């Protein structure tokens, strides 16, 4: 199906009525080996992208989904400045053995998922495979403690931003920060975490919810640092820690370092 007008005939009360169906925009495109195909349905685009290794799935409009988008292949998602959202559950689920790379070629793109109820459950993305975030804003809403990313696989953040009530939940798997910004607290109880770079200056972005994980910090800028790791290890080799400014902010005072 392509964008355009489609005439049709319906029979009502024994009479034929002529009507026209109009499809005004495409949902997404899929590029495989240099060949791009546009799709009216996001579901059809995702099916095509999953079937072709290394396919680029590009959003062509803002999309609100009813079902969670299931990633089962090796897919590159270009948000292209658009919003992918689900108001009732996680927006994307990455299966074990699958890989999703999230880019935002235009900027302004985002992924949002809402969890009606649940403790540290997925909002934007549930990752059981491999997730690479290069751009876009991931956030989650809902009652209790929804998280932008729920990770039990491998999560590498090179850019973009994690927002919402909670940015990350993980009990297993690995998390590597090479860049980007984390603007909400984490809930990590296991696995490994490596901080190479990134902006963690938002209040409570790194706090006591990180416990039981093996944490190594080589770089990054932190606004708070309160790690509890019973039975695990915390190694700090670098990074910038503006803890004083966070303390003053809690007292209602703004500070500037010159």
PDB file of C-alpha atoms in Angstrom:
ATOM      1  CA  UNK A   1       0.000   0.000   0.000  1.00  0.00           C
ATOM      2  CA  UNK A   2       1.303   3.431  -0.941  1.00  0.00           C
ATOM      3  CA  UNK A   3       0.353   6.978  -0.006  1.00  0.00           C
ATOM      4  CA  UNK A   4      -2.507   8.154  -2.153  1.00  0.00           C
ATOM      5  CA  UNK A   5      -6.286   8.036  -2.701  1.00  0.00           C
ATOM      6  CA  UNK A   6      -8.130   4.767  -3.264  1.00  0.00           C
ATOM      7  CA  UNK A   7     -11.696   4.708  -4.617  1.00  0.00           C
ATOM      8  CA  UNK A   8     -14.062   1.992  -3.406  1.00  0.00           C
ATOM      9  CA  UNK A   9     -17.718   1.059  -3.638  1.00  0.00           C
ATOM     10  CA  UNK A  10     -19.933   0.072  -0.729  1.00  0.00           C
ATOM     11  CA  UNK A  11     -23.477  -1.295  -0.803  1.00  0.00           C
ATOM     12  CA  UNK A  12     -25.819   0.262   1.760  1.00  0.00           C
ATOM     13  CA  UNK A  13     -29.516  -0.600   1.803  1.00  0.00           C
ATOM     14  CA  UNK A  14     -29.295  -2.084  -1.652  1.00  0.00           C
ATOM     15  CA  UNK A  15     -27.668   1.050  -3.066  1.00  0.00           C
ATOM     16  CA  UNK A  16     -24.088   1.425  -4.192  1.00  0.00           C
ATOM     17  CA  UNK A  17     -22.128   4.254  -2.605  1.00  0.00           C
ATOM     18  CA  UNK A  18     -18.781   5.443  -3.921  1.00  0.00           C
ATOM     19  CA  UNK A  19     -16.192   6.396  -1.301  1.00  0.00           C
ATOM     20  CA  UNK A  20     -12.505   7.271  -1.318  1.00  0.00           C
ATOM     21  CA  UNK A  21      -9.909   6.094   1.172  1.00  0.00           C
ATOM     22  CA  UNK A  22      -6.893   8.366   1.594  1.00  0.00           C
ATOM     23  CA  UNK A  23      -3.508   7.385   3.016  1.00  0.00           C
ATOM     24  CA  UNK A  24      -1.643  10.602   3.718  1.00  0.00           C
ATOM     25  CA  UNK A  25       1.705   9.494   5.131  1.00  0.00           C
ATOM     26  CA  UNK A  26       4.130   6.645   5.590  1.00  0.00           C
ATOM     27  CA  UNK A  27       5.069   5.356   9.029  1.00  0.00           C
ATOM     28  CA  UNK A  28       8.603   4.211   8.312  1.00  0.00           C
ATOM     29  CA  UNK A  29      11.073   3.121   5.672  1.00  0.00           C
ATOM     30  CA  UNK A  30      13.452   0.167   5.604  1.00  0.00           C
ATOM     31  CA  UNK A  31      16.785   0.314   3.780  1.00  0.00           C
ATOM     32  CA  UNK A  32      18.586  -2.921   2.921  1.00  0.00           C
ATOM     33  CA  UNK A  33      21.707  -2.967   0.721  1.00  0.00           C
ATOM     34  CA  UNK A  34      21.000   0.554  -0.509  1.00  0.00           C
ATOM     35  CA  UNK A  35      17.375  -0.159  -1.473  1.00  0.00           C
ATOM     36  CA  UNK A  36      14.713   1.769   0.475  1.00  0.00           C
ATOM     37  CA  UNK A  37      11.085   0.715   0.801  1.00  0.00           C
ATOM     38  CA  UNK A  38       8.419   2.888   2.451  1.00  0.00           C
ATOM     39  CA  UNK A  39       5.733   1.349   4.671  1.00  0.00           C
ATOM     40  CA  UNK A  40       2.365   2.666   5.783  1.00  0.00           C
ATOM     41  CA  UNK A  41       2.365   0.204   8.706  1.00  0.00           C
ATOM     42  CA  UNK A  42       5.120   0.231  11.337  1.00  0.00           C
ATOM     43  CA  UNK A  43       4.443  -3.460  12.006  1.00  0.00           C
ATOM     44  CA  UNK A  44       5.191  -4.304   8.370  1.00  0.00           C
ATOM     45  CA  UNK A  45       8.351  -2.191   8.456  1.00  0.00           C
ATOM     46  CA  UNK A  46       9.586  -3.909  11.625  1.00  0.00           C
ATOM     47  CA  UNK A  47       8.904  -7.357  10.139  1.00  0.00           C
ATOM     48  CA  UNK A  48      10.964  -6.457   7.067  1.00  0.00           C
ATOM     49  CA  UNK A  49      13.797  -4.999   9.141  1.00  0.00           C
ATOM     50  CA  UNK A  50      13.984  -8.045  11.414  1.00  0.00           C
ATOM     51  CA  UNK A  51      14.253 -10.321   8.398  1.00  0.00           C
ATOM     52  CA  UNK A  52      17.246  -8.491   6.895  1.00  0.00           C
ATOM     53  CA  UNK A  53      20.485  -8.293   8.864  1.00  0.00           C
ATOM     54  CA  UNK A  54      21.733  -4.737   9.355  1.00  0.00           C
ATOM     55  CA  UNK A  55      18.595  -3.099   7.968  1.00  0.00           C
ATOM     56  CA  UNK A  56      17.953   0.558   8.762  1.00  0.00           C
ATOM     57  CA  UNK A  57      14.431   1.264   9.999  1.00  0.00           C
ATOM     58  CA  UNK A  58      13.737   4.990   9.692  1.00  0.00           C
ATOM     59  CA  UNK A  59      10.700   6.683  11.217  1.00  0.00           C
ATOM     60  CA  UNK A  60       8.883   8.990   8.791  1.00  0.00           C
ATOM     61  CA  UNK A  61       6.273  10.260  11.259  1.00  0.00           C
ATOM     62  CA  UNK A  62       5.420  10.273  14.964  1.00  0.00           C
ATOM     63  CA  UNK A  63       3.977   6.898  15.885  1.00  0.00           C
ATOM     64  CA  UNK A  64       1.883   5.761  18.848  1.00  0.00           C
ATOM     65  CA  UNK A  65       1.862   1.968  19.026  1.00  0.00           C
ATOM     66  CA  UNK A  66      -0.657  -0.384  20.616  1.00  0.00           C
ATOM     67  CA  UNK A  67       1.678  -3.370  20.845  1.00  0.00           C
ATOM     68  CA  UNK A  68       5.308  -3.484  21.924  1.00  0.00           C
ATOM     69  CA  UNK A  69       7.695  -3.405  18.956  1.00  0.00           C
ATOM     70  CA  UNK A  70       9.589  -6.713  18.978  1.00  0.00           C
ATOM     71  CA  UNK A  71      13.182  -6.639  17.726  1.00  0.00           C
ATOM     72  CA  UNK A  72      14.351 -10.138  16.792  1.00  0.00           C
ATOM     73  CA  UNK A  73      17.087  -9.360  14.260  1.00  0.00           C
ATOM     74  CA  UNK A  74      19.986  -6.916  13.812  1.00  0.00           C
ATOM     75  CA  UNK A  75      18.257  -3.566  13.293  1.00  0.00           C
ATOM     76  CA  UNK A  76      19.368   0.065  13.113  1.00  0.00           C
ATOM     77  CA  UNK A  77      16.565   2.421  14.183  1.00  0.00           C
ATOM     78  CA  UNK A  78      16.810   6.021  12.990  1.00  0.00           C
ATOM     79  CA  UNK A  79      14.326   8.108  14.955  1.00  0.00           C
ATOM     80  CA  UNK A  80      14.768  10.852  12.368  1.00  0.00           C
ATOM     81  CA  UNK A  81      13.485  13.488  14.788  1.00  0.00           C
ATOM     82  CA  UNK A  82      10.226  11.610  15.447  1.00  0.00           C
ATOM     83  CA  UNK A  83       8.601  10.117  18.534  1.00  0.00           C
ATOM     84  CA  UNK A  84       7.818   6.436  19.032  1.00  0.00           C
ATOM     85  CA  UNK A  85       5.468   5.978  21.980  1.00  0.00           C
ATOM     86  CA  UNK A  86       3.266   3.446  23.732  1.00  0.00           C
ATOM     87  CA  UNK A  87       0.855   4.616  26.402  1.00  0.00           C
ATOM     88  CA  UNK A  88       0.166   1.205  27.897  1.00  0.00           C
ATOM     89  CA  UNK A  89       3.384  -0.846  27.881  1.00  0.00           C
ATOM     90  CA  UNK A  90       7.031  -0.897  26.857  1.00  0.00           C
ATOM     91  CA  UNK A  91       7.635   0.649  23.448  1.00  0.00           C
ATOM     92  CA  UNK A  92      10.360  -1.792  22.329  1.00  0.00           C
ATOM     93  CA  UNK A  93      11.448  -5.280  23.405  1.00  0.00           C
ATOM     94  CA  UNK A  94      14.817  -6.622  22.198  1.00  0.00           C
ATOM     95  CA  UNK A  95      14.962 -10.410  22.201  1.00  0.00           C
ATOM     96  CA  UNK A  96      17.928 -12.450  23.406  1.00  0.00           C
ATOM     97  CA  UNK A  97      20.429 -12.700  20.559  1.00  0.00           C
ATOM     98  CA  UNK A  98      18.985  -9.658  18.769  1.00  0.00           C
ATOM     99  CA  UNK A  99      20.583  -6.208  18.420  1.00  0.00           C
ATOM    100  CA  UNK A 100      19.126  -2.718  18.175  1.00  0.00           C
ATOM    101  CA  UNK A 101      21.156   0.410  17.425  1.00  0.00           C
ATOM    102  CA  UNK A 102      19.256   3.650  18.046  1.00  0.00           C
ATOM    103  CA  UNK A 103      20.282   6.765  16.100  1.00  0.00           C
ATOM    104  CA  UNK A 104      18.637  10.148  15.633  1.00  0.00           C
ATOM    105  CA  UNK A 105      19.863  11.713  12.391  1.00  0.00           C
ATOM    106  CA  UNK A 106      17.778  14.883  12.752  1.00  0.00           C
ATOM    107  CA  UNK A 107      17.706  15.331  16.573  1.00  0.00           C
ATOM    108  CA  UNK A 108      14.557  15.715  18.631  1.00  0.00           C
ATOM    109  CA  UNK A 109      13.631  12.050  18.338  1.00  0.00           C
ATOM    110  CA  UNK A 110      12.405  10.074  21.335  1.00  0.00           C
ATOM    111  CA  UNK A 111      11.082   6.742  22.575  1.00  0.00           C
ATOM    112  CA  UNK A 112       8.505   6.634  25.355  1.00  0.00           C
ATOM    113  CA  UNK A 113       6.757   3.750  27.070  1.00  0.00           C
ATOM    114  CA  UNK A 114       4.310   3.747  29.949  1.00  0.00           C
ATOM    115  CA  UNK A 115       3.842   0.999  32.501  1.00  0.00           C
ATOM    116  CA  UNK A 116       0.501   1.097  34.357  1.00  0.00           C
ATOM    117  CA  UNK A 117       1.974  -0.654  37.392  1.00  0.00           C
ATOM    118  CA  UNK A 118       5.226  -2.377  38.211  1.00  0.00           C
ATOM    119  CA  UNK A 119       8.451  -2.089  40.163  1.00  0.00           C
ATOM    120  CA  UNK A 120      11.463  -1.217  38.023  1.00  0.00           C
ATOM    121  CA  UNK A 121       9.737  -2.395  34.867  1.00  0.00           C
ATOM    122  CA  UNK A 122      10.370  -1.344  31.306  1.00  0.00           C
ATOM    123  CA  UNK A 123       9.076   1.789  29.691  1.00  0.00           C
ATOM    124  CA  UNK A 124      10.997   2.802  26.577  1.00  0.00           C
ATOM    125  CA  UNK A 125      13.077  -0.340  25.938  1.00  0.00           C
ATOM    126  CA  UNK A 126      13.360  -3.795  27.486  1.00  0.00           C
ATOM    127  CA  UNK A 127      16.713  -5.248  26.434  1.00  0.00           C
ATOM    128  CA  UNK A 128      17.513  -8.942  26.625  1.00  0.00           C
ATOM    129  CA  UNK A 129      19.960  -8.809  23.717  1.00  0.00           C
ATOM    130  CA  UNK A 130      22.212  -5.911  22.668  1.00  0.00           C
ATOM    131  CA  UNK A 131      21.223  -2.241  22.779  1.00  0.00           C
ATOM    132  CA  UNK A 132      23.437   0.561  21.439  1.00  0.00           C
ATOM    133  CA  UNK A 133      22.141   4.082  22.042  1.00  0.00           C
ATOM    134  CA  UNK A 134      23.756   6.789  19.904  1.00  0.00           C
ATOM    135  CA  UNK A 135      20.991   9.400  19.950  1.00  0.00           C
ATOM    136  CA  UNK A 136      17.443  10.200  20.973  1.00  0.00           C
ATOM    137  CA  UNK A 137      15.709  10.629  24.312  1.00  0.00           C
ATOM    138  CA  UNK A 138      14.419   7.561  26.149  1.00  0.00           C
ATOM    139  CA  UNK A 139      11.856   8.014  28.914  1.00  0.00           C
ATOM    140  CA  UNK A 140       9.185   6.112  30.833  1.00  0.00           C
ATOM    141  CA  UNK A 141       6.025   6.959  32.715  1.00  0.00           C
ATOM    142  CA  UNK A 142       3.470   5.197  34.862  1.00  0.00           C
ATOM    143  CA  UNK A 143       2.909   4.339  38.501  1.00  0.00           C
ATOM    144  CA  UNK A 144       5.504   2.926  40.890  1.00  0.00           C
ATOM    145  CA  UNK A 145       8.961   2.825  39.290  1.00  0.00           C
ATOM    146  CA  UNK A 146       8.973   2.567  35.481  1.00  0.00           C
ATOM    147  CA  UNK A 147      12.426   2.699  33.857  1.00  0.00           C
ATOM    148  CA  UNK A 148      13.570   4.026  30.509  1.00  0.00           C
ATOM    149  CA  UNK A 149      15.738   0.940  29.955  1.00  0.00           C
ATOM    150  CA  UNK A 150      15.387  -2.434  31.654  1.00  0.00           C
ATOM    151  CA  UNK A 151      18.559  -4.331  30.830  1.00  0.00           C
ATOM    152  CA  UNK A 152      19.513  -7.970  31.208  1.00  0.00           C
ATOM    153  CA  UNK A 153      21.738  -8.068  28.126  1.00  0.00           C
ATOM    154  CA  UNK A 154      24.419  -5.688  26.851  1.00  0.00           C
ATOM    155  CA  UNK A 155      23.668  -1.957  26.871  1.00  0.00           C
ATOM    156  CA  UNK A 156      26.143   0.547  25.416  1.00  0.00           C
ATOM    157  CA  UNK A 157      25.319   4.258  25.622  1.00  0.00           C
ATOM    158  CA  UNK A 158      27.346   6.514  23.319  1.00  0.00           C
ATOM    159  CA  UNK A 159      24.916   9.440  23.137  1.00  0.00           C
ATOM    160  CA  UNK A 160      21.328  10.473  23.660  1.00  0.00           C
ATOM    161  CA  UNK A 161      19.633  10.873  27.019  1.00  0.00           C
ATOM    162  CA  UNK A 162      17.843   8.743  29.597  1.00  0.00           C
ATOM    163  CA  UNK A 163      14.982  10.547  31.345  1.00  0.00           C
ATOM    164  CA  UNK A 164      11.879   9.627  33.319  1.00  0.00           C
ATOM    165  CA  UNK A 165      11.257   8.535  36.884  1.00  0.00           C
ATOM    166  CA  UNK A 166      14.110   6.051  36.592  1.00  0.00           C
ATOM    167  CA  UNK A 167      16.676   5.839  33.836  1.00  0.00           C
ATOM    168  CA  UNK A 168      17.949   2.287  34.121  1.00  0.00           C
ATOM    169  CA  UNK A 169      17.122  -0.982  35.851  1.00  0.00           C
ATOM    170  CA  UNK A 170      19.413  -4.002  35.695  1.00  0.00           C
ATOM    171  CA  UNK A 171      20.023  -7.112  37.763  1.00  0.00           C
ATOM    172  CA  UNK A 172      22.229  -8.933  35.252  1.00  0.00           C
ATOM    173  CA  UNK A 173      24.095  -8.110  32.058  1.00  0.00           C
ATOM    174  CA  UNK A 174      26.517  -5.292  31.287  1.00  0.00           C
ATOM    175  CA  UNK A 175      26.170  -1.521  30.961  1.00  0.00           C
ATOM    176  CA  UNK A 176      28.824   0.707  29.388  1.00  0.00           C
ATOM    177  CA  UNK A 177      28.584   4.500  29.300  1.00  0.00           C
ATOM    178  CA  UNK A 178      30.744   6.188  26.635  1.00  0.00           C
ATOM    179  CA  UNK A 179      28.740   9.410  26.397  1.00  0.00           C
ATOM    180  CA  UNK A 180      25.276  10.922  26.528  1.00  0.00           C
ATOM    181  CA  UNK A 181      23.313  12.155  29.528  1.00  0.00           C
ATOM    182  CA  UNK A 182      21.517  10.386  32.354  1.00  0.00           C
ATOM    183  CA  UNK A 183      18.869  12.581  33.975  1.00  0.00           C
ATOM    184  CA  UNK A 184      17.159  10.152  36.351  1.00  0.00           C
ATOM    185  CA  UNK A 185      18.227   7.700  39.032  1.00  0.00           C
ATOM    186  CA  UNK A 186      19.299   4.133  38.365  1.00  0.00           C
ATOM    187  CA  UNK A 187      18.175   0.882  39.976  1.00  0.00           C
ATOM    188  CA  UNK A 188      20.999  -1.580  39.413  1.00  0.00           C
ATOM    189  CA  UNK A 189      21.354  -4.662  41.606  1.00  0.00           C
ATOM    190  CA  UNK A 190      23.762  -6.816  39.620  1.00  0.00           C
ATOM    191  CA  UNK A 191      25.878  -7.235  36.520  1.00  0.00           C
ATOM    192  CA  UNK A 192      28.719  -4.918  35.502  1.00  0.00           C
ATOM    193  CA  UNK A 193      28.828  -1.174  34.913  1.00  0.00           C
ATOM    194  CA  UNK A 194      31.636   0.750  33.215  1.00  0.00           C
ATOM    195  CA  UNK A 195      31.646   4.560  33.110  1.00  0.00           C
ATOM    196  CA  UNK A 196      34.026   5.884  30.428  1.00  0.00           C
ATOM    197  CA  UNK A 197      32.315   9.215  29.820  1.00  0.00           C
ATOM    198  CA  UNK A 198      28.943  10.899  30.051  1.00  0.00           C
ATOM    199  CA  UNK A 199      26.949  13.535  31.919  1.00  0.00           C
ATOM    200  CA  UNK A 200      25.546  12.298  35.230  1.00  0.00           C
ATOM    201  CA  UNK A 201      25.200  15.719  36.869  1.00  0.00           C
ATOM    202  CA  UNK A 202      21.425  15.551  37.248  1.00  0.00           C
ATOM    203  CA  UNK A 203      20.331  15.228  40.858  1.00  0.00           C
ATOM    204  CA  UNK A 204      20.262  11.590  42.001  1.00  0.00           C
ATOM    205  CA  UNK A 205      21.359  10.247  38.608  1.00  0.00           C
ATOM    206  CA  UNK A 206      23.748   7.917  40.403  1.00  0.00           C
ATOM    207  CA  UNK A 207      22.613   6.944  43.862  1.00  0.00           C
ATOM    208  CA  UNK A 208      22.151   4.207  46.429  1.00  0.00           C
ATOM    209  CA  UNK A 209      20.037   2.122  44.108  1.00  0.00           C
ATOM    210  CA  UNK A 210      23.292   0.968  42.528  1.00  0.00           C
ATOM    211  CA  UNK A 211      24.212  -1.954  44.720  1.00  0.00           C
ATOM    212  CA  UNK A 212      25.508  -5.416  44.060  1.00  0.00           C
ATOM    213  CA  UNK A 213      26.944  -4.436  40.672  1.00  0.00           C
ATOM    214  CA  UNK A 214      30.630  -4.426  39.793  1.00  0.00           C
ATOM    215  CA  UNK A 215      31.289  -0.757  38.997  1.00  0.00           C
ATOM    216  CA  UNK A 216      34.347   0.734  37.288  1.00  0.00           C
ATOM    217  CA  UNK A 217      34.621   4.482  36.685  1.00  0.00           C
ATOM    218  CA  UNK A 218      37.219   5.821  34.243  1.00  0.00           C
ATOM    219  CA  UNK A 219      35.504   9.091  33.354  1.00  0.00           C
ATOM    220  CA  UNK A 220      32.298  11.087  33.275  1.00  0.00           C
ATOM    221  CA  UNK A 221      30.920  14.071  35.170  1.00  0.00           C
ATOM    222  CA  UNK A 222      28.867  13.271  38.250  1.00  0.00           C
ATOM    223  CA  UNK A 223      26.511  15.417  40.278  1.00  0.00           C
ATOM    224  CA  UNK A 224      26.099  12.811  42.993  1.00  0.00           C
ATOM    225  CA  UNK A 225      27.819   9.583  43.877  1.00  0.00           C
ATOM    226  CA  UNK A 226      26.325   7.255  46.439  1.00  0.00           C
ATOM    227  CA  UNK A 227      27.194   3.671  45.610  1.00  0.00           C
ATOM    228  CA  UNK A 228      26.414   0.681  47.760  1.00  0.00           C
ATOM    229  CA  UNK A 229      27.950  -2.528  46.519  1.00  0.00           C
ATOM    230  CA  UNK A 230      27.885  -5.312  49.121  1.00  0.00           C
ATOM    231  CA  UNK A 231      29.750  -8.325  47.817  1.00  0.00           C
ATOM    232  CA  UNK A 232      30.830  -6.444  44.698  1.00  0.00           C
ATOM    233  CA  UNK A 233      33.591  -4.025  43.716  1.00  0.00           C
ATOM    234  CA  UNK A 234      33.753  -0.305  43.003  1.00  0.00           C
ATOM    235  CA  UNK A 235      36.907   0.934  41.269  1.00  0.00           C
ATOM    236  CA  UNK A 236      37.322   4.658  40.525  1.00  0.00           C
ATOM    237  CA  UNK A 237      40.204   5.676  38.257  1.00  0.00           C
ATOM    238  CA  UNK A 238      38.910   9.022  36.984  1.00  0.00           C
ATOM    239  CA  UNK A 239      35.911  11.265  36.502  1.00  0.00           C
ATOM    240  CA  UNK A 240      34.765  14.675  37.713  1.00  0.00           C
ATOM    241  CA  UNK A 241      32.623  14.809  40.835  1.00  0.00           C
ATOM    242  CA  UNK A 242      30.696  18.014  41.560  1.00  0.00           C
ATOM    243  CA  UNK A 243      29.291  16.741  44.833  1.00  0.00           C
ATOM    244  CA  UNK A 244      29.450  20.110  46.583  1.00  0.00           C
ATOM    245  CA  UNK A 245      27.114  21.745  44.050  1.00  0.00           C
ATOM    246  CA  UNK A 246      24.574  18.959  44.524  1.00  0.00           C
ATOM    247  CA  UNK A 247      24.623  19.409  48.284  1.00  0.00           C
ATOM    248  CA  UNK A 248      24.098  23.162  47.883  1.00  0.00           C
ATOM    249  CA  UNK A 249      21.247  22.555  45.407  1.00  0.00           C
ATOM    250  CA  UNK A 250      19.461  20.429  47.988  1.00  0.00           C
ATOM    251  CA  UNK A 251      19.702  23.452  50.297  1.00  0.00           C
ATOM    252  CA  UNK A 252      18.153  25.667  47.611  1.00  0.00           C
ATOM    253  CA  UNK A 253      21.434  27.356  46.673  1.00  0.00           C
ATOM    254  CA  UNK A 254      22.865  27.523  43.165  1.00  0.00           C
ATOM    255  CA  UNK A 255      26.647  27.388  42.754  1.00  0.00           C
ATOM    256  CA  UNK A 256      28.992  28.091  39.847  1.00  0.00           C
ATOM    257  CA  UNK A 257      32.561  26.811  39.633  1.00  0.00           C
ATOM    258  CA  UNK A 258      35.006  29.214  37.983  1.00  0.00           C
TER     259      UNK A 258
END
